[in-house]
Amino acid sequence: MATDDFFRARLDGMVDPQHPLAMLARRLPWSQIESSLAPLFARKSRIGKSRDDADMFGPTLVVAAGGVSRAGRPRLPIRLMVALLYLKHAFNESDESLVERWSENVVWQLFSGMEYYQSKLPCDATQIGRFRRVLGEAGVEQLLKTTIESAVTMKAVKPVELERVIVDSTVQEKAIAHPTDSRLLEVARAKIAQLAKRAGLQLKKTHEREGQVLRRRAGGYAHAKQFKRLRQVVRRQRTILGVLLREVQRKMMTLAQAAQDQLKPWLERAEQIRAQRPKDKNKLYALHAPEVECIGKGKARKPYEFGVKVSLAVAHKSGLIVGARSFPGNPFDGHTLAAQLEQTGVLLQDIGVAPKVAVVDLGYRGVDKDIAPVELIHRGKYKSLSKEQKRWLKRRQAIEPTIGHTKHDHRMDKCWLKGSEGDALHAVLCAAGFNIRWLMRALWR
């Protein structure tokens, strides 16, 4: 095949054009994605600072550093970064392994809009995280919306099929260790001692060696089911954490206000960990992730999961994900349905359809008025359902394998992103990754 570069072969000559990912690269509306996301990455005009300047006509008022700055490295192509996000969640890769595998995979490079093969990394792995933060929740929802519209454009799903959806919730766990009281107390002690040293505070005693010994003893007593001795160890851990907190609070008054402001949030979290008891509500389960909640879903193998509740909506017949949203605060399932259907309606508005029927389990009963005029179907209404509605109800379980695949194949099993915003971004991107693989299977068929 003819090439503009004599020493390099074009990617479209190296890849099978019938490969599903190569076909998808030609079908996705990349120009539409770039135009919708471009305003987020436009260089913003700065106000500038006013200052007095002097010239041959005398003192004058000048605005310095105003306008749009052209300094800095040019941005990477939006298509490349969007493709990396799609590939990351479609093939269950971390940011680091994603860029390494991209440099070796000619199909992935073709999907990202490259013309020639390149062996170097597309970007630094940290740039993917910065790009994701700039996108925000609205930006990643645009990526999910594009996959839905592409499925309709390719006639893999009919628009009328999207009017009937199945909704269910799951738990997106946070990347934290199991929050035992002993471990939380030791982590809080070590963190406060580290921050105090970094701020220049001279502490009488950090209890480092005693804290490590107590942590090891607590693990042994818990394993041997010697709970009386375990309680004694945890009580001592609370004591030494309280001693450390009071000393830091006394001595931090000599620091600058900026240093005090950095210490206060960590001191408040450590004090909450020290004061909380097993039966308390609104407990802190991770020092670095205060947004984590304890959610019980009634599973025998895993009674409690630590993360955030996520709601998914899938097309009733085809299984395409048409909505994904996180709900901090562990609300009742029924109270999340109206917000989930609202998001689904927004994602489907350009297609010209809206959800009219929601098939759910018994956790969503009693919210018919909140979601009107959408019709709610669950097995609590079985006697009053028509034959057609009973057939629809039989496919309610079709969402369960979708939840399983998003967790085990598309990274929803554990969220490594920071804060509640990270939880929201991760849930939507996992759904977009699932839809990319769904589109590849549809093209293969």
Short mmCIF file of N, CA and C in Angstrom, two decimals, residues 143-314:
data_model
loop_
_atom_site.label_atom_id
_atom_site.label_comp_id
_atom_site.label_asym_id
_atom_site.label_seq_id
_atom_site.Cartn_x
_atom_site.Cartn_y
_atom_site.Cartn_z
N LEU A 143 -19.45 10.34 26.87
CA LEU A 143 -18.83 9.15 26.29
C LEU A 143 -19.78 7.96 26.32
N LEU A 144 -20.51 7.80 27.42
CA LEU A 144 -21.50 6.72 27.50
C LEU A 144 -22.63 6.95 26.51
N LYS A 145 -23.05 8.20 26.39
CA LYS A 145 -24.13 8.55 25.45
C LYS A 145 -23.72 8.24 24.01
N THR A 146 -22.47 8.47 23.68
CA THR A 146 -21.99 8.20 22.32
C THR A 146 -22.08 6.71 21.99
N THR A 147 -21.78 5.85 22.96
CA THR A 147 -21.87 4.41 22.70
C THR A 147 -23.31 3.98 22.45
N ILE A 148 -24.25 4.58 23.16
CA ILE A 148 -25.66 4.23 22.97
C ILE A 148 -26.12 4.68 21.58
N GLU A 149 -25.77 5.93 21.22
CA GLU A 149 -26.18 6.45 19.91
C GLU A 149 -25.52 5.66 18.77
N SER A 150 -24.28 5.20 18.99
CA SER A 150 -23.62 4.41 17.96
C SER A 150 -24.32 3.07 17.76
N ALA A 151 -24.81 2.47 18.84
CA ALA A 151 -25.54 1.20 18.72
C ALA A 151 -26.80 1.38 17.89
N VAL A 152 -27.47 2.52 18.05
CA VAL A 152 -28.68 2.80 17.26
C VAL A 152 -28.31 3.09 15.81
N THR A 153 -27.24 3.86 15.60
CA THR A 153 -26.81 4.19 14.24
C THR A 153 -26.41 2.95 13.46
N MET A 154 -25.75 2.00 14.12
CA MET A 154 -25.33 0.77 13.46
C MET A 154 -26.46 -0.26 13.35
N LYS A 155 -27.65 0.13 13.85
CA LYS A 155 -28.83 -0.74 13.81
C LYS A 155 -28.62 -2.04 14.58
N ALA A 156 -27.75 -1.97 15.60
CA ALA A 156 -27.58 -3.12 16.48
C ALA A 156 -28.71 -3.19 17.50
N VAL A 157 -29.40 -2.09 17.71
CA VAL A 157 -30.56 -2.04 18.61
C VAL A 157 -31.55 -1.04 18.04
N LYS A 158 -32.81 -1.34 18.16
CA LYS A 158 -33.84 -0.43 17.67
C LYS A 158 -34.17 0.61 18.74
N PRO A 159 -34.44 1.84 18.35
CA PRO A 159 -34.75 2.87 19.35
C PRO A 159 -35.93 2.50 20.25
N VAL A 160 -36.94 1.83 19.70
CA VAL A 160 -38.11 1.50 20.49
C VAL A 160 -37.76 0.51 21.61
N GLU A 161 -36.68 -0.27 21.42
CA GLU A 161 -36.29 -1.22 22.46
C GLU A 161 -35.77 -0.51 23.71
N LEU A 162 -35.30 0.72 23.55
CA LEU A 162 -34.73 1.44 24.69
C LEU A 162 -35.79 2.06 25.59
N GLU A 163 -37.06 1.95 25.20
CA GLU A 163 -38.14 2.49 26.04
C GLU A 163 -38.45 1.57 27.22
N ARG A 164 -37.95 0.34 27.19
CA ARG A 164 -38.19 -0.60 28.28
C ARG A 164 -36.84 -0.98 28.88
N VAL A 165 -36.63 -0.69 30.17
CA VAL A 165 -35.33 -0.87 30.80
C VAL A 165 -35.48 -1.72 32.07
N ILE A 166 -34.37 -2.35 32.43
CA ILE A 166 -34.26 -3.07 33.70
C ILE A 166 -33.31 -2.27 34.59
N VAL A 167 -33.70 -2.05 35.82
CA VAL A 167 -32.89 -1.24 36.75
C VAL A 167 -32.58 -2.08 37.98
N ASP A 168 -31.34 -2.02 38.42
CA ASP A 168 -30.93 -2.69 39.65
C ASP A 168 -29.73 -1.94 40.22
N SER A 169 -29.44 -2.20 41.47
CA SER A 169 -28.31 -1.53 42.14
C SER A 169 -27.29 -2.55 42.58
N THR A 170 -26.06 -2.10 42.74
CA THR A 170 -24.97 -2.92 43.22
C THR A 170 -24.04 -2.04 44.04
N VAL A 171 -22.98 -2.62 44.55
CA VAL A 171 -22.00 -1.86 45.34
C VAL A 171 -20.69 -1.80 44.58
N GLN A 172 -20.21 -0.59 44.37
CA GLN A 172 -18.88 -0.39 43.80
C GLN A 172 -17.91 -0.19 44.96
N GLU A 173 -17.12 -1.22 45.24
CA GLU A 173 -16.26 -1.18 46.41
C GLU A 173 -15.08 -0.23 46.19
N LYS A 174 -14.64 0.35 47.29
CA LYS A 174 -13.48 1.25 47.27
C LYS A 174 -12.21 0.45 47.54
N ALA A 175 -11.11 0.91 47.02
CA ALA A 175 -9.83 0.22 47.20
C ALA A 175 -9.27 0.55 48.58
N ILE A 176 -9.86 -0.08 49.61
CA ILE A 176 -9.39 0.10 50.99
C ILE A 176 -9.23 -1.28 51.62
N ALA A 177 -8.42 -1.34 52.67
CA ALA A 177 -8.29 -2.58 53.42
C ALA A 177 -9.53 -2.78 54.29
N HIS A 178 -9.74 -4.02 54.74
CA HIS A 178 -10.91 -4.27 55.60
C HIS A 178 -10.80 -3.43 56.87
N PRO A 179 -11.81 -2.62 57.20
CA PRO A 179 -11.68 -1.62 58.27
C PRO A 179 -11.91 -2.19 59.67
N THR A 180 -10.95 -2.92 60.21
CA THR A 180 -11.05 -3.34 61.60
C THR A 180 -10.67 -2.16 62.50
N ASP A 181 -11.20 -2.15 63.74
CA ASP A 181 -10.91 -1.05 64.66
C ASP A 181 -9.42 -0.94 64.95
N SER A 182 -8.77 -2.08 65.15
CA SER A 182 -7.34 -2.07 65.47
C SER A 182 -6.53 -1.45 64.34
N ARG A 183 -6.84 -1.83 63.11
CA ARG A 183 -6.08 -1.31 61.98
C ARG A 183 -6.32 0.19 61.79
N LEU A 184 -7.57 0.63 61.90
CA LEU A 184 -7.88 2.05 61.74
C LEU A 184 -7.15 2.90 62.78
N LEU A 185 -7.10 2.43 64.03
CA LEU A 185 -6.44 3.19 65.09
C LEU A 185 -4.93 3.29 64.82
N GLU A 186 -4.32 2.21 64.36
CA GLU A 186 -2.89 2.23 64.09
C GLU A 186 -2.58 3.11 62.88
N VAL A 187 -3.40 3.05 61.84
CA VAL A 187 -3.19 3.90 60.66
C VAL A 187 -3.33 5.37 61.05
N ALA A 188 -4.32 5.70 61.89
CA ALA A 188 -4.50 7.09 62.31
C ALA A 188 -3.31 7.56 63.13
N ARG A 189 -2.81 6.71 64.04
CA ARG A 189 -1.64 7.10 64.85
C ARG A 189 -0.42 7.36 63.96
N ALA A 190 -0.16 6.45 63.02
CA ALA A 190 1.00 6.62 62.14
C ALA A 190 0.87 7.86 61.27
N LYS A 191 -0.34 8.14 60.78
CA LYS A 191 -0.53 9.30 59.91
C LYS A 191 -0.34 10.61 60.68
N ILE A 192 -0.89 10.70 61.88
CA ILE A 192 -0.75 11.93 62.67
C ILE A 192 0.71 12.16 63.05
N ALA A 193 1.43 11.10 63.40
CA ALA A 193 2.85 11.24 63.74
C ALA A 193 3.64 11.70 62.52
N GLN A 194 3.31 11.17 61.35
CA GLN A 194 4.01 11.57 60.12
C GLN A 194 3.75 13.03 59.79
N LEU A 195 2.48 13.47 59.88
CA LEU A 195 2.15 14.86 59.57
C LEU A 195 2.78 15.83 60.56
N ALA A 196 2.83 15.44 61.84
CA ALA A 196 3.45 16.31 62.84
C ALA A 196 4.95 16.48 62.57
N LYS A 197 5.61 15.41 62.19
CA LYS A 197 7.03 15.49 61.87
C LYS A 197 7.26 16.35 60.64
N ARG A 198 6.39 16.19 59.64
CA ARG A 198 6.53 16.98 58.42
C ARG A 198 6.30 18.47 58.69
N ALA A 199 5.42 18.78 59.66
CA ALA A 199 5.16 20.19 60.00
C ALA A 199 6.22 20.79 60.91
N GLY A 200 7.16 19.96 61.41
CA GLY A 200 8.23 20.49 62.26
C GLY A 200 7.93 20.45 63.74
N LEU A 201 6.93 19.69 64.16
CA LEU A 201 6.58 19.60 65.59
C LEU A 201 7.45 18.54 66.26
N GLN A 202 8.00 18.87 67.43
CA GLN A 202 8.81 17.94 68.21
C GLN A 202 7.90 17.26 69.23
N LEU A 203 7.59 15.99 69.02
CA LEU A 203 6.70 15.24 69.91
C LEU A 203 7.53 14.51 70.96
N LYS A 204 6.95 14.39 72.17
CA LYS A 204 7.63 13.65 73.22
C LYS A 204 7.79 12.18 72.84
N LYS A 205 6.71 11.62 72.27
CA LYS A 205 6.72 10.20 71.95
C LYS A 205 5.71 9.94 70.85
N THR A 206 6.10 9.19 69.82
CA THR A 206 5.17 8.86 68.73
C THR A 206 4.51 7.50 68.92
N HIS A 207 4.98 6.71 69.91
CA HIS A 207 4.42 5.37 70.21
C HIS A 207 4.52 4.45 68.99
N GLU A 208 5.55 4.64 68.16
CA GLU A 208 5.63 3.86 66.93
C GLU A 208 5.83 2.37 67.23
N ARG A 209 6.81 2.05 68.09
CA ARG A 209 7.09 0.63 68.35
C ARG A 209 5.92 -0.02 69.08
N GLU A 210 5.36 0.68 70.07
CA GLU A 210 4.22 0.10 70.80
C GLU A 210 3.02 -0.09 69.89
N GLY A 211 2.80 0.87 68.97
CA GLY A 211 1.67 0.74 68.05
C GLY A 211 1.80 -0.47 67.15
N GLN A 212 3.01 -0.73 66.65
CA GLN A 212 3.22 -1.90 65.78
C GLN A 212 3.04 -3.21 66.55
N VAL A 213 3.51 -3.24 67.81
CA VAL A 213 3.35 -4.45 68.63
C VAL A 213 1.88 -4.70 68.92
N LEU A 214 1.15 -3.64 69.27
CA LEU A 214 -0.28 -3.78 69.57
C LEU A 214 -1.06 -4.25 68.34
N ARG A 215 -0.69 -3.75 67.17
CA ARG A 215 -1.39 -4.15 65.95
C ARG A 215 -1.19 -5.64 65.67
N ARG A 216 0.04 -6.11 65.88
CA ARG A 216 0.31 -7.53 65.65
C ARG A 216 -0.42 -8.40 66.67
N ARG A 217 -0.44 -7.96 67.93
CA ARG A 217 -1.14 -8.72 68.97
C ARG A 217 -2.64 -8.76 68.70
N ALA A 218 -3.20 -7.66 68.23
CA ALA A 218 -4.64 -7.64 67.95
C ALA A 218 -5.00 -8.65 66.86
N GLY A 219 -4.16 -8.73 65.82
CA GLY A 219 -4.42 -9.71 64.77
C GLY A 219 -4.37 -11.13 65.29
N GLY A 220 -3.42 -11.43 66.19
CA GLY A 220 -3.32 -12.77 66.75
C GLY A 220 -4.49 -13.11 67.64
N TYR A 221 -4.93 -12.15 68.49
CA TYR A 221 -6.05 -12.40 69.38
C TYR A 221 -7.35 -12.58 68.59
N ALA A 222 -7.53 -11.79 67.51
CA ALA A 222 -8.74 -11.94 66.70
C ALA A 222 -8.77 -13.30 66.01
N HIS A 223 -7.61 -13.75 65.53
CA HIS A 223 -7.56 -15.06 64.86
C HIS A 223 -7.85 -16.19 65.84
N ALA A 224 -7.39 -16.05 67.10
CA ALA A 224 -7.60 -17.08 68.11
C ALA A 224 -8.94 -16.94 68.83
N LYS A 225 -9.73 -15.92 68.44
CA LYS A 225 -11.04 -15.66 69.05
C LYS A 225 -10.92 -15.38 70.56
N GLN A 226 -9.82 -14.71 70.94
CA GLN A 226 -9.64 -14.29 72.33
C GLN A 226 -10.08 -12.82 72.44
N PHE A 227 -11.40 -12.63 72.46
CA PHE A 227 -11.96 -11.29 72.29
C PHE A 227 -11.75 -10.40 73.51
N LYS A 228 -11.64 -10.99 74.71
CA LYS A 228 -11.39 -10.16 75.88
C LYS A 228 -10.02 -9.50 75.79
N ARG A 229 -9.00 -10.29 75.40
CA ARG A 229 -7.66 -9.72 75.22
C ARG A 229 -7.63 -8.74 74.05
N LEU A 230 -8.42 -9.04 73.01
CA LEU A 230 -8.49 -8.12 71.86
C LEU A 230 -9.03 -6.76 72.28
N ARG A 231 -10.07 -6.77 73.12
CA ARG A 231 -10.65 -5.49 73.58
C ARG A 231 -9.65 -4.70 74.41
N GLN A 232 -8.83 -5.37 75.18
CA GLN A 232 -7.82 -4.67 75.96
C GLN A 232 -6.78 -4.00 75.05
N VAL A 233 -6.39 -4.70 74.01
CA VAL A 233 -5.41 -4.12 73.07
C VAL A 233 -6.01 -2.91 72.36
N VAL A 234 -7.25 -3.02 71.90
CA VAL A 234 -7.89 -1.90 71.19
C VAL A 234 -8.06 -0.71 72.12
N ARG A 235 -8.36 -0.98 73.42
CA ARG A 235 -8.49 0.11 74.38
C ARG A 235 -7.17 0.84 74.54
N ARG A 236 -6.08 0.12 74.56
CA ARG A 236 -4.76 0.76 74.67
C ARG A 236 -4.43 1.55 73.40
N GLN A 237 -4.82 1.03 72.26
CA GLN A 237 -4.59 1.77 71.01
C GLN A 237 -5.36 3.09 71.00
N ARG A 238 -6.58 3.07 71.52
CA ARG A 238 -7.35 4.33 71.62
C ARG A 238 -6.64 5.31 72.55
N THR A 239 -6.08 4.80 73.63
CA THR A 239 -5.42 5.67 74.61
C THR A 239 -4.21 6.37 74.00
N ILE A 240 -3.34 5.61 73.34
CA ILE A 240 -2.12 6.25 72.80
C ILE A 240 -2.46 7.18 71.64
N LEU A 241 -3.52 6.88 70.86
CA LEU A 241 -3.93 7.82 69.81
C LEU A 241 -4.45 9.11 70.42
N GLY A 242 -5.22 9.01 71.52
CA GLY A 242 -5.71 10.21 72.19
C GLY A 242 -4.58 11.05 72.75
N VAL A 243 -3.56 10.41 73.34
CA VAL A 243 -2.39 11.14 73.86
C VAL A 243 -1.69 11.89 72.75
N LEU A 244 -1.51 11.22 71.61
CA LEU A 244 -0.83 11.85 70.48
C LEU A 244 -1.63 13.02 69.92
N LEU A 245 -2.94 12.85 69.81
CA LEU A 245 -3.78 13.92 69.27
C LEU A 245 -3.75 15.16 70.16
N ARG A 246 -3.83 14.96 71.47
CA ARG A 246 -3.84 16.12 72.38
C ARG A 246 -2.51 16.86 72.34
N GLU A 247 -1.41 16.13 72.22
CA GLU A 247 -0.10 16.79 72.16
C GLU A 247 0.05 17.59 70.86
N VAL A 248 -0.41 17.02 69.75
CA VAL A 248 -0.32 17.74 68.48
C VAL A 248 -1.21 18.98 68.49
N GLN A 249 -2.39 18.87 69.08
CA GLN A 249 -3.30 20.02 69.14
C GLN A 249 -2.72 21.14 69.99
N ARG A 250 -1.99 20.79 71.05
CA ARG A 250 -1.37 21.84 71.89
C ARG A 250 -0.24 22.54 71.15
N LYS A 251 0.58 21.77 70.46
CA LYS A 251 1.79 22.35 69.86
C LYS A 251 1.55 22.95 68.49
N MET A 252 0.44 22.63 67.84
CA MET A 252 0.21 23.16 66.50
C MET A 252 -0.16 24.64 66.52
N MET A 253 -0.47 25.20 67.70
CA MET A 253 -0.82 26.61 67.79
C MET A 253 0.37 27.50 67.45
N THR A 254 1.59 26.96 67.51
CA THR A 254 2.77 27.76 67.17
C THR A 254 3.03 27.80 65.67
N LEU A 255 2.30 26.99 64.91
CA LEU A 255 2.52 26.94 63.47
C LEU A 255 1.79 28.06 62.75
N ALA A 256 2.14 28.28 61.50
CA ALA A 256 1.44 29.26 60.67
C ALA A 256 0.02 28.76 60.40
N GLN A 257 -0.85 29.71 60.05
CA GLN A 257 -2.25 29.36 59.84
C GLN A 257 -2.42 28.36 58.69
N ALA A 258 -1.62 28.47 57.65
CA ALA A 258 -1.73 27.55 56.52
C ALA A 258 -1.40 26.13 56.96
N ALA A 259 -0.36 25.96 57.79
CA ALA A 259 0.01 24.63 58.28
C ALA A 259 -1.07 24.06 59.20
N GLN A 260 -1.69 24.94 60.01
CA GLN A 260 -2.78 24.47 60.88
C GLN A 260 -3.98 23.99 60.06
N ASP A 261 -4.27 24.72 58.99
CA ASP A 261 -5.41 24.33 58.15
C ASP A 261 -5.18 22.98 57.48
N GLN A 262 -3.92 22.64 57.16
CA GLN A 262 -3.62 21.34 56.58
C GLN A 262 -3.75 20.23 57.60
N LEU A 263 -3.45 20.51 58.84
CA LEU A 263 -3.50 19.48 59.88
C LEU A 263 -4.92 19.20 60.38
N LYS A 264 -5.77 20.22 60.41
CA LYS A 264 -7.07 20.09 61.06
C LYS A 264 -7.94 18.97 60.48
N PRO A 265 -8.09 18.84 59.15
CA PRO A 265 -8.95 17.75 58.65
C PRO A 265 -8.49 16.37 59.10
N TRP A 266 -7.17 16.16 59.11
CA TRP A 266 -6.65 14.85 59.53
C TRP A 266 -6.85 14.63 61.02
N LEU A 267 -6.71 15.68 61.82
CA LEU A 267 -6.96 15.55 63.26
C LEU A 267 -8.42 15.23 63.53
N GLU A 268 -9.33 15.86 62.78
CA GLU A 268 -10.75 15.59 62.98
C GLU A 268 -11.09 14.14 62.62
N ARG A 269 -10.52 13.65 61.52
CA ARG A 269 -10.79 12.26 61.14
C ARG A 269 -10.21 11.29 62.17
N ALA A 270 -8.99 11.56 62.63
CA ALA A 270 -8.39 10.68 63.62
C ALA A 270 -9.18 10.68 64.92
N GLU A 271 -9.69 11.84 65.32
CA GLU A 271 -10.51 11.91 66.53
C GLU A 271 -11.82 11.14 66.34
N GLN A 272 -12.40 11.20 65.15
CA GLN A 272 -13.61 10.43 64.89
C GLN A 272 -13.34 8.92 64.98
N ILE A 273 -12.21 8.49 64.44
CA ILE A 273 -11.85 7.06 64.54
C ILE A 273 -11.64 6.67 66.00
N ARG A 274 -11.01 7.53 66.78
CA ARG A 274 -10.76 7.22 68.19
C ARG A 274 -12.06 7.13 68.98
N ALA A 275 -13.03 7.97 68.66
CA ALA A 275 -14.26 8.05 69.46
C ALA A 275 -15.33 7.06 69.01
N GLN A 276 -15.29 6.58 67.76
CA GLN A 276 -16.39 5.76 67.27
C GLN A 276 -16.37 4.36 67.88
N ARG A 277 -17.56 3.77 68.00
CA ARG A 277 -17.73 2.44 68.56
C ARG A 277 -18.43 1.54 67.55
N PRO A 278 -18.40 0.21 67.74
CA PRO A 278 -18.92 -0.70 66.71
C PRO A 278 -20.36 -0.43 66.29
N LYS A 279 -21.23 -0.01 67.19
CA LYS A 279 -22.64 0.16 66.85
C LYS A 279 -23.00 1.58 66.42
N ASP A 280 -22.01 2.46 66.28
CA ASP A 280 -22.29 3.85 65.90
C ASP A 280 -22.73 3.95 64.44
N LYS A 281 -23.44 5.03 64.13
CA LYS A 281 -23.81 5.33 62.75
C LYS A 281 -22.84 6.37 62.18
N ASN A 282 -22.81 6.45 60.85
CA ASN A 282 -21.92 7.40 60.15
C ASN A 282 -20.47 7.24 60.58
N LYS A 283 -20.02 5.99 60.61
CA LYS A 283 -18.64 5.71 61.00
C LYS A 283 -17.68 6.04 59.86
N LEU A 284 -16.41 6.19 60.24
CA LEU A 284 -15.34 6.41 59.26
C LEU A 284 -14.64 5.08 59.04
N TYR A 285 -14.63 4.61 57.79
CA TYR A 285 -14.08 3.29 57.48
C TYR A 285 -12.71 3.36 56.81
N ALA A 286 -12.26 4.54 56.45
CA ALA A 286 -10.93 4.69 55.87
C ALA A 286 -10.46 6.11 56.13
N LEU A 287 -9.24 6.24 56.62
CA LEU A 287 -8.73 7.57 56.95
C LEU A 287 -8.58 8.43 55.71
N HIS A 288 -8.15 7.84 54.59
CA HIS A 288 -7.90 8.61 53.38
C HIS A 288 -9.13 8.72 52.49
N ALA A 289 -10.21 7.98 52.79
CA ALA A 289 -11.42 8.00 51.97
C ALA A 289 -12.64 8.10 52.87
N PRO A 290 -12.95 9.29 53.39
CA PRO A 290 -14.09 9.42 54.31
C PRO A 290 -15.44 9.18 53.66
N GLU A 291 -15.49 9.12 52.31
CA GLU A 291 -16.77 8.92 51.63
C GLU A 291 -17.22 7.47 51.62
N VAL A 292 -16.39 6.54 52.07
CA VAL A 292 -16.72 5.11 52.03
C VAL A 292 -17.85 4.81 53.01
N GLU A 293 -18.80 3.99 52.55
CA GLU A 293 -19.93 3.59 53.39
C GLU A 293 -19.96 2.07 53.52
N CYS A 294 -20.56 1.59 54.60
CA CYS A 294 -20.75 0.16 54.82
C CYS A 294 -22.15 -0.20 54.32
N ILE A 295 -22.22 -1.07 53.30
CA ILE A 295 -23.48 -1.41 52.66
C ILE A 295 -23.69 -2.92 52.75
N GLY A 296 -24.82 -3.31 53.29
CA GLY A 296 -25.18 -4.72 53.36
C GLY A 296 -26.19 -5.06 52.29
N LYS A 297 -25.86 -6.03 51.44
CA LYS A 297 -26.75 -6.42 50.34
C LYS A 297 -27.37 -7.79 50.55
N GLY A 298 -27.17 -8.39 51.74
CA GLY A 298 -27.79 -9.68 52.02
C GLY A 298 -27.08 -10.87 51.41
N LYS A 299 -25.79 -10.72 51.05
CA LYS A 299 -25.05 -11.83 50.46
C LYS A 299 -24.45 -12.69 51.58
N ALA A 300 -24.62 -14.00 51.46
CA ALA A 300 -24.09 -14.89 52.48
C ALA A 300 -22.56 -14.89 52.49
N ARG A 301 -21.94 -14.81 51.30
CA ARG A 301 -20.49 -14.88 51.22
C ARG A 301 -19.84 -13.55 51.60
N LYS A 302 -20.58 -12.45 51.50
CA LYS A 302 -20.01 -11.14 51.80
C LYS A 302 -21.12 -10.27 52.41
N PRO A 303 -21.31 -10.37 53.74
CA PRO A 303 -22.43 -9.64 54.38
C PRO A 303 -22.34 -8.13 54.19
N TYR A 304 -21.12 -7.58 54.23
CA TYR A 304 -20.95 -6.14 54.13
C TYR A 304 -19.91 -5.81 53.06
N GLU A 305 -20.21 -4.75 52.30
CA GLU A 305 -19.28 -4.25 51.30
C GLU A 305 -19.03 -2.78 51.57
N PHE A 306 -17.82 -2.31 51.33
CA PHE A 306 -17.41 -0.96 51.69
C PHE A 306 -17.13 -0.17 50.41
N GLY A 307 -18.00 0.76 50.12
CA GLY A 307 -17.86 1.56 48.91
C GLY A 307 -19.04 2.49 48.75
N VAL A 308 -19.63 2.51 47.55
CA VAL A 308 -20.77 3.38 47.26
C VAL A 308 -21.78 2.60 46.44
N LYS A 309 -23.05 2.92 46.62
CA LYS A 309 -24.11 2.25 45.86
C LYS A 309 -24.16 2.82 44.44
N VAL A 310 -24.26 1.91 43.47
CA VAL A 310 -24.32 2.29 42.05
C VAL A 310 -25.56 1.66 41.45
N SER A 311 -26.28 2.44 40.67
CA SER A 311 -27.48 1.96 39.98
C SER A 311 -27.18 1.84 38.49
N LEU A 312 -27.62 0.72 37.89
CA LEU A 312 -27.45 0.49 36.46
C LEU A 312 -28.81 0.32 35.82
N ALA A 313 -28.95 0.83 34.59
CA ALA A 313 -30.15 0.63 33.77
C ALA A 313 -29.71 0.03 32.45
N VAL A 314 -30.31 -1.10 32.06
CA VAL A 314 -29.95 -1.76 30.81
C VAL A 314 -31.20 -1.91 29.96
#
